[in-house]
Coordinates of C-alpha atoms in Angstrom, one line a residue:
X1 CA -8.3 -1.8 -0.3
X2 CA -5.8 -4.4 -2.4
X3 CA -3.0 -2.5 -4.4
X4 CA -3.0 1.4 -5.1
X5 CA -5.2 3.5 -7.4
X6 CA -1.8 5.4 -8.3
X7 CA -2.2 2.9 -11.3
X8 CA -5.3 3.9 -12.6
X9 CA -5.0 6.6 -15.9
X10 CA -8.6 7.5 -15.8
X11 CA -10.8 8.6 -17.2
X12 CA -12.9 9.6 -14.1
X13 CA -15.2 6.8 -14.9
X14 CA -13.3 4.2 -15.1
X15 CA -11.3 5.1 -12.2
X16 CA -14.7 4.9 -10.0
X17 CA -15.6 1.7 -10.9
X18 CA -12.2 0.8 -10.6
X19 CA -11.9 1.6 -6.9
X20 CA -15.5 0.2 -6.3
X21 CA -14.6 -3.4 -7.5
X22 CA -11.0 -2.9 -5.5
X23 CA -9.8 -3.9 -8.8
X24 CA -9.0 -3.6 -12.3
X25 CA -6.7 -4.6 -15.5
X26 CA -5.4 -2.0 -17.7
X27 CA -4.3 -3.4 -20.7
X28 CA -1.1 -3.0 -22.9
X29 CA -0.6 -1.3 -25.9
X30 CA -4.3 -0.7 -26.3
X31 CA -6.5 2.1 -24.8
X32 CA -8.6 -0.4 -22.3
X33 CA -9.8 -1.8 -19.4
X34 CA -11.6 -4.3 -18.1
X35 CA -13.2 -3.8 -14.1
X36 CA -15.6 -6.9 -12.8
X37 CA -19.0 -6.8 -11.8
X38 CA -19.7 -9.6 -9.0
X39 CA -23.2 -10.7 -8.3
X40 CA -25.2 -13.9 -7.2
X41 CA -27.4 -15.3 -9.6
X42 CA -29.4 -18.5 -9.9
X43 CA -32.8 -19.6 -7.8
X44 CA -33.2 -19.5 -4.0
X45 CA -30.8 -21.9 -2.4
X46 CA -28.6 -22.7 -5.6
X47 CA -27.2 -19.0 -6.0
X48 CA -23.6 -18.7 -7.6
X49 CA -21.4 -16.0 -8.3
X50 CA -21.2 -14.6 -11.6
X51 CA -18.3 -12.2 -13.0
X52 CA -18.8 -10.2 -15.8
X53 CA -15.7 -8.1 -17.2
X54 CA -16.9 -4.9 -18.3
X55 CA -14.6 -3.6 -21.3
X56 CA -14.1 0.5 -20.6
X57 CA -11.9 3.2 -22.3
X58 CA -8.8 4.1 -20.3
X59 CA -5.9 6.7 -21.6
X60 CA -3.7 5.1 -23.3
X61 CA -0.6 6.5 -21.3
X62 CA -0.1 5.6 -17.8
X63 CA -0.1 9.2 -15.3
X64 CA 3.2 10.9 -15.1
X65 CA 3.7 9.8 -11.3
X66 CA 3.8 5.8 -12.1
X67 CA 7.5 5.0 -11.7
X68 CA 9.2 2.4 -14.3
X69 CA 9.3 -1.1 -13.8
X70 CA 13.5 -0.8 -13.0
X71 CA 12.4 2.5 -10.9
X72 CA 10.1 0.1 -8.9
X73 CA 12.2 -2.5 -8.6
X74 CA 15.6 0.1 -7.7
X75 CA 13.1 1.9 -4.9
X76 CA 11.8 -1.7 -3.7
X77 CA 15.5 -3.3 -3.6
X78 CA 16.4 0.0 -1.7
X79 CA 13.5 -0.3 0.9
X80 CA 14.4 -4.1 1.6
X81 CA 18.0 -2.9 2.3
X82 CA 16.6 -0.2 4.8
X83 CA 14.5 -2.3 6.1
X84 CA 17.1 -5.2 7.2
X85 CA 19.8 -3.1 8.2
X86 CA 17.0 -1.6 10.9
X87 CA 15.9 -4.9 11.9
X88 CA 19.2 -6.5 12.5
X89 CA 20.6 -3.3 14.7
X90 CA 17.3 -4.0 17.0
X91 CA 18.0 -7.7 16.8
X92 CA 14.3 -8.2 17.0
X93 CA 14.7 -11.7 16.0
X94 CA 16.8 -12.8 19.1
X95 CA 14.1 -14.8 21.7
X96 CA 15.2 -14.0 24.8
X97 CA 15.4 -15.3 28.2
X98 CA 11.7 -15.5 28.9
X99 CA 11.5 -17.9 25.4
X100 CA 14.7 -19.9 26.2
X101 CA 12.7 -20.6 29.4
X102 CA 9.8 -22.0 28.4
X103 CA 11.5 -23.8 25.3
X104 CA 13.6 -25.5 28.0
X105 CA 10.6 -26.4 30.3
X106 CA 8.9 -27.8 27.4
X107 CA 11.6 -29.8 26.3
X108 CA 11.9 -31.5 29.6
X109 CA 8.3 -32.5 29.7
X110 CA 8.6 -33.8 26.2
X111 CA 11.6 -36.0 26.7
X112 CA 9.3 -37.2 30.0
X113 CA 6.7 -38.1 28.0
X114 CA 8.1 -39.7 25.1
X115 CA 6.7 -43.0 24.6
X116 CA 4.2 -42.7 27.4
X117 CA 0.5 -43.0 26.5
X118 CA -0.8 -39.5 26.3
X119 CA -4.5 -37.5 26.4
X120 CA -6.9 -40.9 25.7
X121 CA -6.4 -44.5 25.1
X122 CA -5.0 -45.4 21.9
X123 CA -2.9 -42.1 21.6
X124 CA 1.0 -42.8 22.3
X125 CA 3.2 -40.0 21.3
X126 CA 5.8 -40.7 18.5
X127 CA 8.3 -38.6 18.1
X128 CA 9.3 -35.2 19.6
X129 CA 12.2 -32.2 19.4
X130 CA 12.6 -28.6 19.9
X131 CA 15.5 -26.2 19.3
X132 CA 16.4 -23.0 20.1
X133 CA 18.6 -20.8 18.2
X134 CA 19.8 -16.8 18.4
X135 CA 17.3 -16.0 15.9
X136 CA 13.9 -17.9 17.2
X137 CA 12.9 -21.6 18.4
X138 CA 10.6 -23.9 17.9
X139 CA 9.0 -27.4 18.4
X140 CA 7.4 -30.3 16.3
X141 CA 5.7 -33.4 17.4
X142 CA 4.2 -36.5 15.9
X143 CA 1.1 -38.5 17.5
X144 CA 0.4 -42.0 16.5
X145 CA -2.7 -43.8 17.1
X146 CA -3.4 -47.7 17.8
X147 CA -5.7 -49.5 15.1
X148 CA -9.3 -48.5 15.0
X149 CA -8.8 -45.1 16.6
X150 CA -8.2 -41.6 16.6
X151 CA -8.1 -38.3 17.8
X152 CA -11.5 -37.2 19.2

Protein backbone atom coordinates (compact mmCIF):
# COMPACT_ATOMS: atom_id res chain seq x y z
CA UNK A 1 0.00 0.00 0.00
CA UNK A 2 1.76 3.62 -1.06
CA UNK A 3 3.11 5.61 2.02
CA UNK A 4 2.29 4.76 5.76
CA UNK A 5 -1.03 5.28 7.72
CA UNK A 6 1.35 6.46 10.75
CA UNK A 7 0.21 9.84 9.13
CA UNK A 8 -3.29 9.57 9.57
CA UNK A 9 -4.80 11.54 13.03
CA UNK A 10 -8.16 9.87 12.82
CA UNK A 11 -10.84 9.97 13.59
CA UNK A 12 -11.55 6.15 13.00
CA UNK A 13 -13.53 7.12 10.01
CA UNK A 14 -11.56 8.90 8.23
CA UNK A 15 -8.66 6.73 8.88
CA UNK A 16 -10.78 3.78 7.09
CA UNK A 17 -11.53 5.42 4.14
CA UNK A 18 -8.17 6.67 4.18
CA UNK A 19 -6.53 3.28 3.99
CA UNK A 20 -9.31 2.05 1.44
CA UNK A 21 -8.43 4.74 -1.23
CA UNK A 22 -4.46 4.08 -0.36
CA UNK A 23 -4.53 7.68 0.01
CA UNK A 24 -5.36 10.86 1.57
CA UNK A 25 -4.48 14.80 2.23
CA UNK A 26 -4.63 16.09 5.58
CA UNK A 27 -4.67 19.59 5.43
CA UNK A 28 -2.81 22.45 7.35
CA UNK A 29 -3.85 24.55 9.94
CA UNK A 30 -7.41 23.40 9.49
CA UNK A 31 -9.15 20.38 11.06
CA UNK A 32 -9.62 18.40 7.38
CA UNK A 33 -9.32 16.02 4.96
CA UNK A 34 -10.00 15.23 1.83
CA UNK A 35 -9.85 11.09 0.71
CA UNK A 36 -10.94 10.28 -3.26
CA UNK A 37 -13.68 8.25 -4.35
CA UNK A 38 -12.65 6.68 -7.96
CA UNK A 39 -15.36 5.24 -10.11
CA UNK A 40 -16.25 4.76 -13.93
CA UNK A 41 -18.99 6.65 -15.17
CA UNK A 42 -20.45 7.45 -18.61
CA UNK A 43 -22.42 4.91 -21.15
CA UNK A 44 -21.21 1.41 -22.31
CA UNK A 45 -18.07 1.76 -24.26
CA UNK A 46 -17.27 5.56 -23.42
CA UNK A 47 -16.72 5.04 -19.56
CA UNK A 48 -14.22 7.52 -17.73
CA UNK A 49 -12.96 7.77 -14.45
CA UNK A 50 -14.35 10.28 -12.22
CA UNK A 51 -12.67 11.51 -8.73
CA UNK A 52 -14.66 13.00 -6.27
CA UNK A 53 -12.73 14.54 -3.05
CA UNK A 54 -14.72 13.83 -0.17
CA UNK A 55 -14.18 16.74 2.52
CA UNK A 56 -14.00 14.82 6.21
CA UNK A 57 -13.12 15.94 9.81
CA UNK A 58 -9.63 14.96 10.96
CA UNK A 59 -8.05 16.13 14.46
CA UNK A 60 -6.47 18.91 14.14
CA UNK A 61 -3.11 17.73 15.71
CA UNK A 62 -1.10 15.17 14.09
CA UNK A 63 -0.55 11.70 16.66
CA UNK A 64 2.23 11.97 19.09
CA UNK A 65 4.47 9.27 17.18
CA UNK A 66 4.75 11.50 13.79
CA UNK A 67 8.37 12.66 13.89
CA UNK A 68 9.21 16.47 12.76
CA UNK A 69 10.03 17.39 9.45
CA UNK A 70 14.09 17.97 10.66
CA UNK A 71 13.51 14.61 12.82
CA UNK A 72 12.64 12.99 9.43
CA UNK A 73 15.03 14.37 7.58
CA UNK A 74 18.07 13.86 10.62
CA UNK A 75 16.75 9.91 10.77
CA UNK A 76 16.62 9.74 6.80
CA UNK A 77 20.17 11.52 6.34
CA UNK A 78 21.31 8.94 9.13
CA UNK A 79 19.80 5.75 7.25
CA UNK A 80 21.53 6.93 3.77
CA UNK A 81 24.85 7.09 5.75
CA UNK A 82 24.15 3.46 7.14
CA UNK A 83 23.13 2.41 4.21
CA UNK A 84 26.40 3.36 2.02
CA UNK A 85 28.91 2.64 4.34
CA UNK A 86 27.34 -1.19 4.24
CA UNK A 87 27.25 -1.11 0.61
CA UNK A 88 30.69 0.04 -0.13
CA UNK A 89 32.42 -2.63 2.64
CA UNK A 90 30.44 -5.41 0.38
CA UNK A 91 31.56 -3.63 -2.81
CA UNK A 92 28.39 -4.88 -4.38
CA UNK A 93 28.87 -2.61 -7.16
CA UNK A 94 32.22 -4.14 -8.43
CA UNK A 95 31.17 -6.53 -11.76
CA UNK A 96 33.32 -9.22 -11.58
CA UNK A 97 35.13 -11.53 -13.75
CA UNK A 98 32.08 -13.35 -15.15
CA UNK A 99 30.85 -9.43 -16.36
CA UNK A 100 34.34 -8.31 -17.54
CA UNK A 101 33.99 -11.53 -19.72
CA UNK A 102 31.16 -11.14 -21.46
CA UNK A 103 31.69 -7.16 -21.80
CA UNK A 104 35.00 -8.18 -23.49
CA UNK A 105 33.37 -10.81 -25.88
CA UNK A 106 30.85 -8.35 -26.77
CA UNK A 107 33.09 -5.78 -27.55
CA UNK A 108 35.06 -7.91 -29.92
CA UNK A 109 31.95 -8.78 -31.91
CA UNK A 110 31.00 -5.21 -31.99
CA UNK A 111 34.23 -3.83 -33.35
CA UNK A 112 33.70 -7.00 -36.06
CA UNK A 113 30.62 -5.78 -37.01
CA UNK A 114 30.96 -2.15 -37.27
CA UNK A 115 30.06 -1.03 -40.57
CA UNK A 116 28.82 -4.36 -41.76
CA UNK A 117 25.21 -4.73 -42.86
CA UNK A 118 23.41 -6.36 -39.93
CA UNK A 119 19.82 -8.39 -39.20
CA UNK A 120 17.90 -7.34 -42.75
CA UNK A 121 18.62 -5.34 -45.74
CA UNK A 122 18.70 -1.72 -45.25
CA UNK A 123 20.00 -1.98 -41.62
CA UNK A 124 23.90 -1.00 -41.25
CA UNK A 125 25.04 -0.47 -37.84
CA UNK A 126 26.30 3.03 -36.95
CA UNK A 127 28.02 3.46 -34.16
CA UNK A 128 29.08 1.29 -31.24
CA UNK A 129 31.13 1.29 -27.62
CA UNK A 130 31.21 -0.33 -24.32
CA UNK A 131 33.12 0.27 -21.13
CA UNK A 132 33.76 -1.32 -18.16
CA UNK A 133 34.63 0.26 -14.95
CA UNK A 134 35.16 -1.02 -11.01
CA UNK A 135 31.84 -0.01 -10.34
CA UNK A 136 29.62 -1.55 -13.41
CA UNK A 137 29.75 -1.58 -17.44
CA UNK A 138 27.85 -1.02 -19.99
CA UNK A 139 27.11 -0.78 -23.80
CA UNK A 140 25.31 1.65 -26.34
CA UNK A 141 24.70 1.28 -30.00
CA UNK A 142 23.18 3.28 -32.83
CA UNK A 143 21.30 1.49 -35.98
CA UNK A 144 20.83 3.45 -39.09
CA UNK A 145 18.56 2.54 -41.79
CA UNK A 146 18.85 3.20 -45.81
CA UNK A 147 15.90 5.47 -47.33
CA UNK A 148 12.46 3.95 -47.38
CA UNK A 149 13.11 1.44 -44.62
CA UNK A 150 13.12 0.38 -41.22
CA UNK A 151 13.14 -1.92 -38.49
CA UNK A 152 10.51 -4.63 -38.89
Amino acid sequence: MPGHPLGLSGPPDFNARALEAEEAVVASGVPYGLVPEVSEVGPEGDLHVEVVWRVLPVREAPPADVPSLSEAERELAEALRDATAVLSRLDVAGSGPVAEAAVDAYRARAEGAAGARCWRPGIRRGRCGCWSWRSGWGCWSRWRTDPGTGVR
